[in-house]
Amino acid sequence: MTLNSIFSPLAGVIFLFLLAGCQTAPESLQGTGDLGVIVERATGSLALANTSQQQIVDQVEGLGDLSHASVKFSRDARYAFVFGRDGGLSKVDLLTGEITARILQSGNSIGGAISQDGQLVAVANYEPGGVKLFSSDNLELVADIPATWTDENGDQQRSKVVGLVDAPGNRFVYSLFDAGEIHVVDMNGATPELTRFTDVGKNPYDALIDPSGRYYIAGLFGEDGLTLLDLWHTEAGVQHILTDYGRGEERLPVYKMPHLEGWAMAGDEAWLPAVGRHEILIANKEDWALTGRIPVQGQPIFVMSRPDQHQVWVSFAHPDNDVVQVIDTETRAIVTTLSPGKAVLHMEFTPRGEHVWISARDSNRVTVYDTHTLQEVKRLESESPSGIFFTDRAHRIGL
Amino acid sequence: MSLLIRILWFCILGLVSLQSSASDIAQEREEELEILLYQDCGSCHGMRLKGGLGPALSQERMNRYTRDGLASLILLGIPGTAMPSWGGLLSEKEARWLADQLQHNNPLKR
């Protein structure tokens, strides 16, 4: 072979072929839009799921105590931030299944949020009570904001933090369970700017922010009703809404706090779980008046809207937690009662809502339903599955 | 309400003793109770009992109560707090079994 022959067309092709072998083959490139994670609380692992294939494709171990763990996604929808009960915060690469960063940032934590610009990850802590902010890049600490309040004796205390959400304007909003306060942190300046709203009601236990990011609503455990903060008009302070839904009746023992995440909107109405009652409450978004109550089969935990808002799906507290009820938002009638397994903990709709994935902790399975036919599509084995989170949350405020 | 608190107070002091029963709990029910303890109680107290919205349930802390006092607390709840009364779901015998677990077979020592 002469030197010239290397430039012959055939040799060129062979050369290119050899070169291609050194590069990533196109088949291995993958988007993350149809990926998600399932928290497996007993084993402290994360199952990586693909919603197009309806399969669990990988398992991530070594994430600590994942009881009540929740997950947020990075702005590029490639990384999952996992908030563990033991104060662990882990960053997981969905494409490789690797933990790229992990810290133990507190003694006891409940969940987190990611800022509007994707730069900051915030964690709500029970112990010591407060919020910590980290760089979403490498989980380095950016700010530590103790949730301090003054008790009835004039002493400074730290409160457990609940209902932490991200809000437009690169803000975070959260509630103080022990103090009955709502705090707003603005992260636009060099240092966090904190605004406190006191006397918001007794024991806020969780909160939600509506899909537009305007209304922050905290549920109250210690009294009837909820507290509303209009983030367009924080100068107006907080407003109590649905204050008499219990009408002073003795409520049932509450075996599990409802969750307010995934707030259900249908037209101009918000659908919310009642505390200590077998009811869904419906409020008009104009004046927040109670416009309806729907009797359901147990104490509601999650009240979640299918993305097209035509259905609301409801899960329940122990001991009525083996079923899920589906309600038509137009007729307000219960369309069906499904049995996904024992101890249903969470539901997650695929991005456009054609399917819903439901975890049943004590049946060790996740069931996928077609939300149109309401028929089971698939069962996936998973050990003590709890929260299910899909990457479309990456691009929605408050999720 | 104040009557309930008073009853509770007596129970915790162990002045009111629950009637104990000779028969044991079925194996299957014990397994259910164990799931209840770590998963359902765990939703407030943590799956490893290290606390959450509710306080940690360490063996050390649980042994500050008498067994029957602790069982009563489980059955009656603590009014004015998020601790519900489990009496609607558990028998006295089952509550005592849970108290035994917390006092003698607890993964969280202190």
CSV table of N, CA, C and O in Angstrom, one decimal, chain A residues 116-232:
chain,number,residue,atom,x,y,z
A,116,GLN,N,-36.8,29.1,40.5
A,116,GLN,CA,-37.3,29.4,39.1
A,116,GLN,C,-36.1,29.3,38.1
A,116,GLN,O,-36.3,28.8,37.0
A,117,ASP,N,-35.0,29.8,38.5
A,117,ASP,CA,-33.8,29.9,37.5
A,117,ASP,C,-33.0,28.6,37.5
A,117,ASP,O,-32.1,28.4,36.8
A,118,GLY,N,-33.4,27.6,38.4
A,118,GLY,CA,-32.8,26.3,38.4
A,118,GLY,C,-31.4,26.3,39.1
A,118,GLY,O,-30.8,25.3,39.2
A,119,GLN,N,-31.0,27.5,39.7
A,119,GLN,CA,-29.7,27.5,40.3
A,119,GLN,C,-29.6,27.0,41.7
A,119,GLN,O,-28.6,26.6,42.2
A,120,LEU,N,-30.8,27.1,42.4
A,120,LEU,CA,-30.7,26.8,43.8
A,120,LEU,C,-31.7,25.7,44.2
A,120,LEU,O,-32.8,25.6,43.7
A,121,VAL,N,-31.2,24.8,45.1
A,121,VAL,CA,-32.1,23.8,45.7
A,121,VAL,C,-32.3,24.1,47.1
A,121,VAL,O,-31.3,24.4,47.9
A,122,ALA,N,-33.6,24.2,47.5
A,122,ALA,CA,-33.9,24.5,48.9
A,122,ALA,C,-34.4,23.3,49.6
A,122,ALA,O,-35.1,22.5,49.0
A,123,VAL,N,-34.1,23.1,50.9
A,123,VAL,CA,-34.6,22.0,51.7
A,123,VAL,C,-35.3,22.5,52.9
A,123,VAL,O,-34.8,23.4,53.6
A,124,ALA,N,-36.4,21.9,53.2
A,124,ALA,CA,-37.2,22.2,54.4
A,124,ALA,C,-36.8,21.2,55.5
A,124,ALA,O,-36.9,20.0,55.3
A,125,ASN,N,-36.3,21.8,56.6
A,125,ASN,CA,-35.9,20.9,57.7
A,125,ASN,C,-36.8,21.0,58.9
A,125,ASN,O,-37.2,22.0,59.3
A,126,TYR,N,-37.0,19.8,59.5
A,126,TYR,CA,-37.6,19.7,60.8
A,126,TYR,C,-36.6,19.9,62.0
A,126,TYR,O,-36.9,20.5,63.0
A,127,GLU,N,-35.4,19.4,61.8
A,127,GLU,CA,-34.5,19.4,62.9
A,127,GLU,C,-33.1,19.6,62.3
A,127,GLU,O,-32.6,18.7,61.6
A,128,PRO,N,-32.4,20.7,62.6
A,128,PRO,CA,-32.9,21.9,63.2
A,128,PRO,C,-33.9,22.6,62.3
A,128,PRO,O,-33.6,22.7,61.1
A,129,GLY,N,-34.9,23.2,62.8
A,129,GLY,CA,-36.0,23.8,62.0
A,129,GLY,C,-35.5,25.0,61.1
A,129,GLY,O,-34.9,25.9,61.7
A,130,GLY,N,-35.6,24.9,59.8
A,130,GLY,CA,-35.2,26.0,59.0
A,130,GLY,C,-35.1,25.5,57.5
A,130,GLY,O,-35.6,24.4,57.2
A,131,VAL,N,-34.6,26.4,56.7
A,131,VAL,CA,-34.4,26.1,55.3
A,131,VAL,C,-33.0,26.3,54.9
A,131,VAL,O,-32.3,27.3,55.4
A,132,LYS,N,-32.4,25.4,54.2
A,132,LYS,CA,-31.1,25.6,53.7
A,132,LYS,C,-31.1,25.6,52.1
A,132,LYS,O,-31.9,24.9,51.5
A,133,LEU,N,-30.3,26.5,51.6
A,133,LEU,CA,-30.2,26.6,50.1
A,133,LEU,C,-28.9,26.1,49.6
A,133,LEU,O,-27.8,26.5,50.2
A,134,PHE,N,-28.9,25.4,48.6
A,134,PHE,CA,-27.6,24.8,48.0
A,134,PHE,C,-27.6,25.1,46.5
A,134,PHE,O,-28.6,25.3,45.8
A,135,SER,N,-26.3,25.1,46.0
A,135,SER,CA,-26.1,25.2,44.6
A,135,SER,C,-26.6,24.0,43.9
A,135,SER,O,-26.3,22.9,44.3
A,136,SER,N,-27.4,24.1,42.9
A,136,SER,CA,-27.9,22.9,42.2
A,136,SER,C,-26.8,22.2,41.4
A,136,SER,O,-27.0,21.0,41.0
A,137,ASP,N,-25.7,22.9,41.2
A,137,ASP,CA,-24.6,22.3,40.5
A,137,ASP,C,-23.9,21.3,41.3
A,137,ASP,O,-23.7,20.1,40.9
A,138,ASN,N,-23.4,21.7,42.5
A,138,ASN,CA,-22.6,20.8,43.3
A,138,ASN,C,-23.0,20.6,44.7
A,138,ASN,O,-22.3,20.0,45.5
A,139,LEU,N,-24.2,21.1,45.0
A,139,LEU,CA,-24.8,21.0,46.4
A,139,LEU,C,-24.0,21.7,47.5
A,139,LEU,O,-24.1,21.3,48.6
A,140,GLU,N,-23.2,22.7,47.1
A,140,GLU,CA,-22.5,23.5,48.1
A,140,GLU,C,-23.5,24.5,48.7
A,140,GLU,O,-24.4,25.0,48.1
A,141,LEU,N,-23.3,24.7,50.0
A,141,LEU,CA,-24.3,25.5,50.8
A,141,LEU,C,-24.2,27.0,50.3
A,141,LEU,O,-23.1,27.6,50.2
A,142,VAL,N,-25.3,27.6,50.0
A,142,VAL,CA,-25.4,29.0,49.6
A,142,VAL,C,-26.0,29.8,50.8
A,142,VAL,O,-25.5,30.9,51.0
A,143,ALA,N,-27.0,29.3,51.5
A,143,ALA,CA,-27.6,30.1,52.6
A,143,ALA,C,-28.2,29.1,53.6
A,143,ALA,O,-28.8,28.1,53.2
A,144,ASP,N,-28.2,29.5,54.9
A,144,ASP,CA,-28.9,28.8,55.9
A,144,ASP,C,-29.8,29.7,56.6
A,144,ASP,O,-29.4,30.8,57.2
A,145,ILE,N,-31.1,29.4,56.6
A,145,ILE,CA,-32.1,30.4,57.1
A,145,ILE,C,-32.9,29.7,58.2
A,145,ILE,O,-33.8,28.9,58.0
A,146,PRO,N,-32.5,29.9,59.5
A,146,PRO,CA,-33.2,29.2,60.6
A,146,PRO,C,-34.6,29.7,60.7
A,146,PRO,O,-34.9,30.9,60.4
A,147,ALA,N,-35.6,28.8,61.0
A,147,ALA,CA,-37.0,29.2,61.1
A,147,ALA,C,-37.3,29.6,62.5
A,147,ALA,O,-37.8,28.8,63.3
A,148,THR,N,-36.8,30.8,62.8
A,148,THR,CA,-37.0,31.3,64.2
A,148,THR,C,-38.3,32.0,64.4
A,148,THR,O,-38.9,32.6,63.5
A,149,TRP,N,-38.9,31.9,65.6
A,149,TRP,CA,-40.1,32.6,66.0
A,149,TRP,C,-40.1,32.8,67.5
A,149,TRP,O,-39.3,32.2,68.2
A,150,THR,N,-40.9,33.7,67.9
A,150,THR,CA,-41.0,34.0,69.4
A,150,THR,C,-42.3,33.3,69.9
A,150,THR,O,-43.4,33.6,69.5
A,151,ASP,N,-42.1,32.5,70.9
A,151,ASP,CA,-43.2,31.8,71.5
A,151,ASP,C,-44.0,32.7,72.5
A,151,ASP,O,-43.6,33.8,72.7
A,152,GLU,N,-45.1,32.2,73.1
A,152,GLU,CA,-45.9,33.0,74.0
A,152,GLU,C,-45.2,33.5,75.2
A,152,GLU,O,-45.6,34.5,75.8
A,153,ASN,N,-44.0,32.9,75.6
A,153,ASN,CA,-43.3,33.3,76.7
A,153,ASN,C,-42.2,34.3,76.3
A,153,ASN,O,-41.3,34.7,77.1
A,154,GLY,N,-42.2,34.7,75.0
A,154,GLY,CA,-41.2,35.6,74.5
A,154,GLY,C,-39.8,35.0,74.2
A,154,GLY,O,-38.8,35.7,74.0
A,155,ASP,N,-39.8,33.6,74.3
A,155,ASP,CA,-38.5,32.9,74.0
A,155,ASP,C,-38.4,32.6,72.5
A,155,ASP,O,-39.4,32.4,71.8
A,156,GLN,N,-37.2,32.7,72.0
A,156,GLN,CA,-36.9,32.4,70.6
A,156,GLN,C,-36.9,30.9,70.4
A,156,GLN,O,-36.2,30.1,71.2
A,157,GLN,N,-37.6,30.4,69.5
A,157,GLN,CA,-37.7,29.0,69.2
A,157,GLN,C,-37.4,28.7,67.7
A,157,GLN,O,-37.5,29.7,66.9
A,158,ARG,N,-37.1,27.5,67.4
A,158,ARG,CA,-37.0,27.1,66.0
A,158,ARG,C,-38.2,26.2,65.6
A,158,ARG,O,-38.5,25.3,66.4
A,159,SER,N,-38.8,26.4,64.5
A,159,SER,CA,-40.0,25.7,64.1
A,159,SER,C,-39.6,24.7,63.0
A,159,SER,O,-38.7,24.9,62.2
A,160,LYS,N,-40.4,23.6,63.0
A,160,LYS,CA,-40.4,22.7,61.9
A,160,LYS,C,-40.9,23.4,60.6
A,160,LYS,O,-41.9,24.2,60.7
A,161,VAL,N,-40.3,23.2,59.5
A,161,VAL,CA,-40.7,23.8,58.3
A,161,VAL,C,-41.5,22.8,57.4
A,161,VAL,O,-41.0,21.7,57.2
A,162,VAL,N,-42.6,23.3,56.9
A,162,VAL,CA,-43.4,22.5,56.0
A,162,VAL,C,-43.8,23.3,54.7
A,162,VAL,O,-43.6,24.5,54.7
A,163,GLY,N,-44.3,22.6,53.7
A,163,GLY,CA,-44.9,23.3,52.6
A,163,GLY,C,-44.0,24.2,51.9
A,163,GLY,O,-44.4,25.3,51.5
A,164,LEU,N,-42.7,23.8,51.7
A,164,LEU,CA,-41.8,24.6,51.0
A,164,LEU,C,-42.0,24.5,49.5
A,164,LEU,O,-42.0,23.4,48.9
A,165,VAL,N,-42.2,25.7,48.8
A,165,VAL,CA,-42.3,25.7,47.3
A,165,VAL,C,-41.5,26.8,46.7
A,165,VAL,O,-41.1,27.7,47.4
A,166,ASP,N,-41.2,26.6,45.4
A,166,ASP,CA,-40.6,27.7,44.7
A,166,ASP,C,-41.7,28.6,44.1
A,166,ASP,O,-42.8,28.1,43.8
A,167,ALA,N,-41.4,29.9,44.0
A,167,ALA,CA,-42.4,30.8,43.5
A,167,ALA,C,-41.7,31.7,42.4
A,167,ALA,O,-40.5,31.9,42.4
A,168,PRO,N,-42.6,32.3,41.5
A,168,PRO,CA,-42.0,33.2,40.5
A,168,PRO,C,-41.2,34.3,41.2
A,168,PRO,O,-41.5,34.7,42.3
A,169,GLY,N,-40.2,34.9,40.5
A,169,GLY,CA,-39.4,36.0,41.0
A,169,GLY,C,-38.3,35.4,41.8
A,169,GLY,O,-37.7,36.0,42.7
A,170,ASN,N,-37.9,34.1,41.5
A,170,ASN,CA,-36.8,33.5,42.3
A,170,ASN,C,-37.0,33.5,43.8
A,170,ASN,O,-36.1,33.8,44.5
A,171,ARG,N,-38.2,33.3,44.2
A,171,ARG,CA,-38.6,33.2,45.6
A,171,ARG,C,-38.9,31.8,46.1
A,171,ARG,O,-39.2,31.0,45.3
A,172,PHE,N,-38.8,31.6,47.4
A,172,PHE,CA,-39.2,30.4,48.0
A,172,PHE,C,-40.3,30.8,49.1
A,172,PHE,O,-40.1,31.8,49.7
A,173,VAL,N,-41.3,30.0,49.3
A,173,VAL,CA,-42.3,30.2,50.3
A,173,VAL,C,-42.4,29.0,51.1
A,173,VAL,O,-42.4,27.9,50.6
A,174,TYR,N,-42.5,29.1,52.4
A,174,TYR,CA,-42.7,28.0,53.3
A,174,TYR,C,-43.5,28.3,54.5
A,174,TYR,O,-43.7,29.5,54.8
A,175,SER,N,-43.9,27.3,55.3
A,175,SER,CA,-44.7,27.5,56.5
A,175,SER,C,-44.0,26.9,57.7
A,175,SER,O,-43.3,26.0,57.6
A,176,LEU,N,-44.3,27.6,58.9
A,176,LEU,CA,-43.7,27.1,60.1
A,176,LEU,C,-44.8,26.4,60.9
A,176,LEU,O,-45.7,27.0,61.4
A,177,PHE,N,-44.6,25.1,61.0
A,177,PHE,CA,-45.7,24.2,61.7
A,177,PHE,C,-45.9,24.7,63.1
A,177,PHE,O,-47.0,24.8,63.6
A,178,ASP,N,-44.9,24.9,63.9
A,178,ASP,CA,-45.0,25.2,65.3
A,178,ASP,C,-45.4,26.6,65.6
A,178,ASP,O,-46.0,27.0,66.5
A,179,ALA,N,-45.0,27.5,64.6
A,179,ALA,CA,-45.2,28.9,64.9
A,179,ALA,C,-46.4,29.5,64.2
A,179,ALA,O,-46.9,30.6,64.7
A,180,GLY,N,-47.0,28.8,63.3
A,180,GLY,CA,-48.1,29.4,62.6
A,180,GLY,C,-47.7,30.6,61.8
A,180,GLY,O,-48.4,31.7,61.8
A,181,GLU,N,-46.6,30.5,61.0
A,181,GLU,CA,-46.2,31.6,60.2
A,181,GLU,C,-45.9,31.1,58.8
A,181,GLU,O,-45.7,29.9,58.6
A,182,ILE,N,-45.9,32.1,57.9
A,182,ILE,CA,-45.5,31.8,56.5
A,182,ILE,C,-44.3,32.8,56.2
A,182,ILE,O,-44.4,33.9,56.5
A,183,HIS,N,-43.3,32.2,55.7
A,183,HIS,CA,-42.1,33.0,55.3
A,183,HIS,C,-41.9,33.0,53.8
A,183,HIS,O,-42.0,32.0,53.2
A,184,VAL,N,-41.5,34.2,53.3
A,184,VAL,CA,-41.2,34.3,51.9
A,184,VAL,C,-39.7,34.7,51.8
A,184,VAL,O,-39.3,35.7,52.4
A,185,VAL,N,-38.9,34.0,51.0
A,185,VAL,CA,-37.5,34.3,50.9
A,185,VAL,C,-37.3,34.7,49.4
A,185,VAL,O,-37.5,34.0,48.5
A,186,ASP,N,-36.7,35.9,49.2
A,186,ASP,CA,-36.4,36.5,47.9
A,186,ASP,C,-34.9,36.3,47.7
A,186,ASP,O,-34.1,36.7,48.5
A,187,MET,N,-34.6,35.6,46.6
A,187,MET,CA,-33.2,35.2,46.4
A,187,MET,C,-32.6,36.0,45.2
A,187,MET,O,-31.6,35.6,44.6
A,188,ASN,N,-33.1,37.2,45.0
A,188,ASN,CA,-32.6,38.0,43.8
A,188,ASN,C,-31.4,38.8,44.2
A,188,ASN,O,-30.6,39.2,43.3
A,189,GLY,N,-31.3,39.1,45.5
A,189,GLY,CA,-30.1,40.0,45.9
A,189,GLY,C,-28.9,39.2,46.3
A,189,GLY,O,-28.8,38.0,46.1
A,190,ALA,N,-28.0,39.9,46.9
A,190,ALA,CA,-26.7,39.2,47.3
A,190,ALA,C,-27.0,38.3,48.5
A,190,ALA,O,-26.3,37.2,48.6
A,191,THR,N,-27.9,38.6,49.3
A,191,THR,CA,-28.3,37.8,50.5
A,191,THR,C,-29.8,37.5,50.5
A,191,THR,O,-30.5,38.3,49.9
A,192,PRO,N,-30.2,36.5,51.1
A,192,PRO,CA,-31.7,36.2,51.1
A,192,PRO,C,-32.5,37.3,51.8
A,192,PRO,O,-32.0,37.8,52.9
A,193,GLU,N,-33.6,37.7,51.2
A,193,GLU,CA,-34.4,38.7,51.9
A,193,GLU,C,-35.7,38.0,52.4
A,193,GLU,O,-36.4,37.5,51.6
A,194,LEU,N,-35.9,38.1,53.7
A,194,LEU,CA,-37.0,37.3,54.3
A,194,LEU,C,-38.1,38.2,54.7
A,194,LEU,O,-38.0,39.3,55.3
A,195,THR,N,-39.3,37.8,54.3
A,195,THR,CA,-40.6,38.5,54.7
A,195,THR,C,-41.4,37.5,55.5
A,195,THR,O,-41.6,36.4,55.1
A,196,ARG,N,-41.8,37.9,56.8
A,196,ARG,CA,-42.6,37.0,57.6
A,196,ARG,C,-44.1,37.4,57.7
A,196,ARG,O,-44.4,38.6,57.8
A,197,PHE,N,-44.9,36.4,57.6
A,197,PHE,CA,-46.3,36.6,57.9
A,197,PHE,C,-46.7,35.8,59.1
A,197,PHE,O,-46.5,34.6,59.1
A,198,THR,N,-47.1,36.5,60.2
A,198,THR,CA,-47.3,35.8,61.5
A,198,THR,C,-48.8,35.6,61.6
A,198,THR,O,-49.6,36.2,60.9
A,199,ASP,N,-49.2,34.8,62.6
A,199,ASP,CA,-50.6,34.5,62.9
A,199,ASP,C,-51.4,34.1,61.7
A,199,ASP,O,-52.5,34.6,61.4
A,200,VAL,N,-50.8,33.1,61.0
A,200,VAL,CA,-51.5,32.7,59.8
A,200,VAL,C,-52.5,31.6,60.1
A,200,VAL,O,-53.3,31.2,59.2
A,201,GLY,N,-52.5,31.1,61.3
A,201,GLY,CA,-53.4,30.0,61.6
A,201,GLY,C,-52.6,28.9,62.4
A,201,GLY,O,-51.4,28.9,62.4
A,202,LYS,N,-53.3,28.0,63.0
A,202,LYS,CA,-52.7,27.0,63.9
A,202,LYS,C,-52.2,25.8,63.1
A,202,LYS,O,-52.9,25.1,62.4
A,203,ASN,N,-50.9,25.5,63.3
A,203,ASN,CA,-50.3,24.3,62.7
A,203,ASN,C,-50.5,24.1,61.2
A,203,ASN,O,-51.1,23.1,60.8
A,204,PRO,N,-49.9,25.0,60.4
A,204,PRO,CA,-49.9,24.7,59.0
A,204,PRO,C,-49.1,23.4,58.7
A,204,PRO,O,-48.0,23.3,59.2
A,205,TYR,N,-49.7,22.4,58.0
A,205,TYR,CA,-49.1,21.1,57.9
A,205,TYR,C,-48.5,20.8,56.6
A,205,TYR,O,-47.7,20.0,56.4
A,206,ASP,N,-49.0,21.6,55.6
A,206,ASP,CA,-48.5,21.4,54.2
A,206,ASP,C,-49.0,22.6,53.4
A,206,ASP,O,-49.9,23.4,53.9
A,207,ALA,N,-48.5,22.8,52.2
A,207,ALA,CA,-49.0,23.9,51.4
A,207,ALA,C,-48.9,23.6,50.0
A,207,ALA,O,-48.3,22.6,49.6
A,208,LEU,N,-49.5,24.5,49.2
A,208,LEU,CA,-49.4,24.3,47.7
A,208,LEU,C,-49.3,25.7,47.1
A,208,LEU,O,-49.6,26.7,47.7
A,209,ILE,N,-48.8,25.7,45.9
A,209,ILE,CA,-48.8,26.9,45.1
A,209,ILE,C,-49.6,26.5,43.8
A,209,ILE,O,-49.4,25.4,43.3
A,210,ASP,N,-50.4,27.4,43.3
A,210,ASP,CA,-51.2,27.0,42.2
A,210,ASP,C,-50.3,27.1,40.9
A,210,ASP,O,-49.2,27.6,41.0
A,211,PRO,N,-50.8,26.4,39.8
A,211,PRO,CA,-49.9,26.3,38.7
A,211,PRO,C,-49.4,27.6,38.1
A,211,PRO,O,-48.3,27.5,37.5
A,212,SER,N,-50.1,28.7,38.3
A,212,SER,CA,-49.6,29.9,37.8
A,212,SER,C,-48.5,30.5,38.7
A,212,SER,O,-47.8,31.5,38.4
A,213,GLY,N,-48.4,30.0,40.0
A,213,GLY,CA,-47.5,30.5,40.9
A,213,GLY,C,-47.9,31.8,41.6
A,213,GLY,O,-47.1,32.5,42.2
A,214,ARG,N,-49.2,32.1,41.6
A,214,ARG,CA,-49.7,33.3,42.3
A,214,ARG,C,-50.2,33.0,43.7
A,214,ARG,O,-49.9,33.8,44.6
A,215,TYR,N,-50.9,32.0,43.9
A,215,TYR,CA,-51.5,31.7,45.2
A,215,TYR,C,-50.8,30.6,46.0
A,215,TYR,O,-50.6,29.5,45.5
A,216,TYR,N,-50.4,31.0,47.2
A,216,TYR,CA,-49.8,30.0,48.1
A,216,TYR,C,-50.9,29.7,49.2
A,216,TYR,O,-51.4,30.6,49.8
A,217,ILE,N,-51.2,28.4,49.3
A,217,ILE,CA,-52.3,28.1,50.3
A,217,ILE,C,-51.7,27.0,51.2
A,217,ILE,O,-51.2,26.0,50.8
A,218,ALA,N,-51.8,27.4,52.5
A,218,ALA,CA,-51.3,26.4,53.6
A,218,ALA,C,-52.6,25.8,54.2
A,218,ALA,O,-53.5,26.5,54.5
A,219,GLY,N,-52.5,24.5,54.3
A,219,GLY,CA,-53.6,23.8,55.1
A,219,GLY,C,-53.3,23.9,56.5
A,219,GLY,O,-52.1,23.9,57.0
A,220,LEU,N,-54.3,23.9,57.4
A,220,LEU,CA,-54.2,24.1,58.8
A,220,LEU,C,-54.6,22.8,59.5
A,220,LEU,O,-55.7,22.3,59.2
A,221,PHE,N,-53.8,22.3,60.4
A,221,PHE,CA,-54.2,21.1,61.1
A,221,PHE,C,-54.9,21.5,62.4
A,221,PHE,O,-55.8,20.8,62.8
A,222,GLY,N,-54.5,22.6,63.0
A,222,GLY,CA,-55.0,22.9,64.4
A,222,GLY,C,-56.3,23.7,64.3
A,222,GLY,O,-56.9,23.9,65.4
A,223,GLU,N,-56.8,24.0,63.2
A,223,GLU,CA,-58.1,24.6,63.1
A,223,GLU,C,-58.7,24.4,61.7
A,223,GLU,O,-58.0,23.9,60.8
A,224,ASP,N,-60.0,24.6,61.5
A,224,ASP,CA,-60.6,24.5,60.2
A,224,ASP,C,-60.1,25.5,59.3
A,224,ASP,O,-59.7,26.6,59.7
A,225,GLY,N,-60.1,25.2,58.0
A,225,GLY,CA,-59.8,26.2,57.0
A,225,GLY,C,-58.4,26.2,56.5
A,225,GLY,O,-57.6,25.3,56.9
A,226,LEU,N,-58.1,27.1,55.6
A,226,LEU,CA,-56.7,27.2,55.0
A,226,LEU,C,-56.3,28.7,55.0
A,226,LEU,O,-57.1,29.6,55.2
A,227,THR,N,-55.1,28.9,54.8
A,227,THR,CA,-54.5,30.3,54.7
A,227,THR,C,-54.0,30.5,53.3
A,227,THR,O,-53.3,29.7,52.8
A,228,LEU,N,-54.4,31.7,52.8
A,228,LEU,CA,-54.1,32.0,51.4
A,228,LEU,C,-53.2,33.3,51.4
A,228,LEU,O,-53.4,34.3,52.1
A,229,LEU,N,-52.1,33.2,50.7
A,229,LEU,CA,-51.2,34.3,50.5
A,229,LEU,C,-51.2,34.6,49.0
A,229,LEU,O,-50.8,33.7,48.2
A,230,ASP,N,-51.6,35.8,48.6
A,230,ASP,CA,-51.6,36.2,47.2
A,230,ASP,C,-50.2,36.8,46.9
A,230,ASP,O,-49.9,37.9,47.3
A,231,LEU,N,-49.4,36.1,46.1
A,231,LEU,CA,-48.0,36.5,45.9
A,231,LEU,C,-47.9,37.7,45.0
A,231,LEU,O,-46.8,38.3,44.9
A,232,TRP,N,-49.0,38.1,44.3
A,232,TRP,CA,-49.0,39.3,43.6
A,232,TRP,C,-49.2,40.5,44.5
A,232,TRP,O,-48.9,41.6,44.2
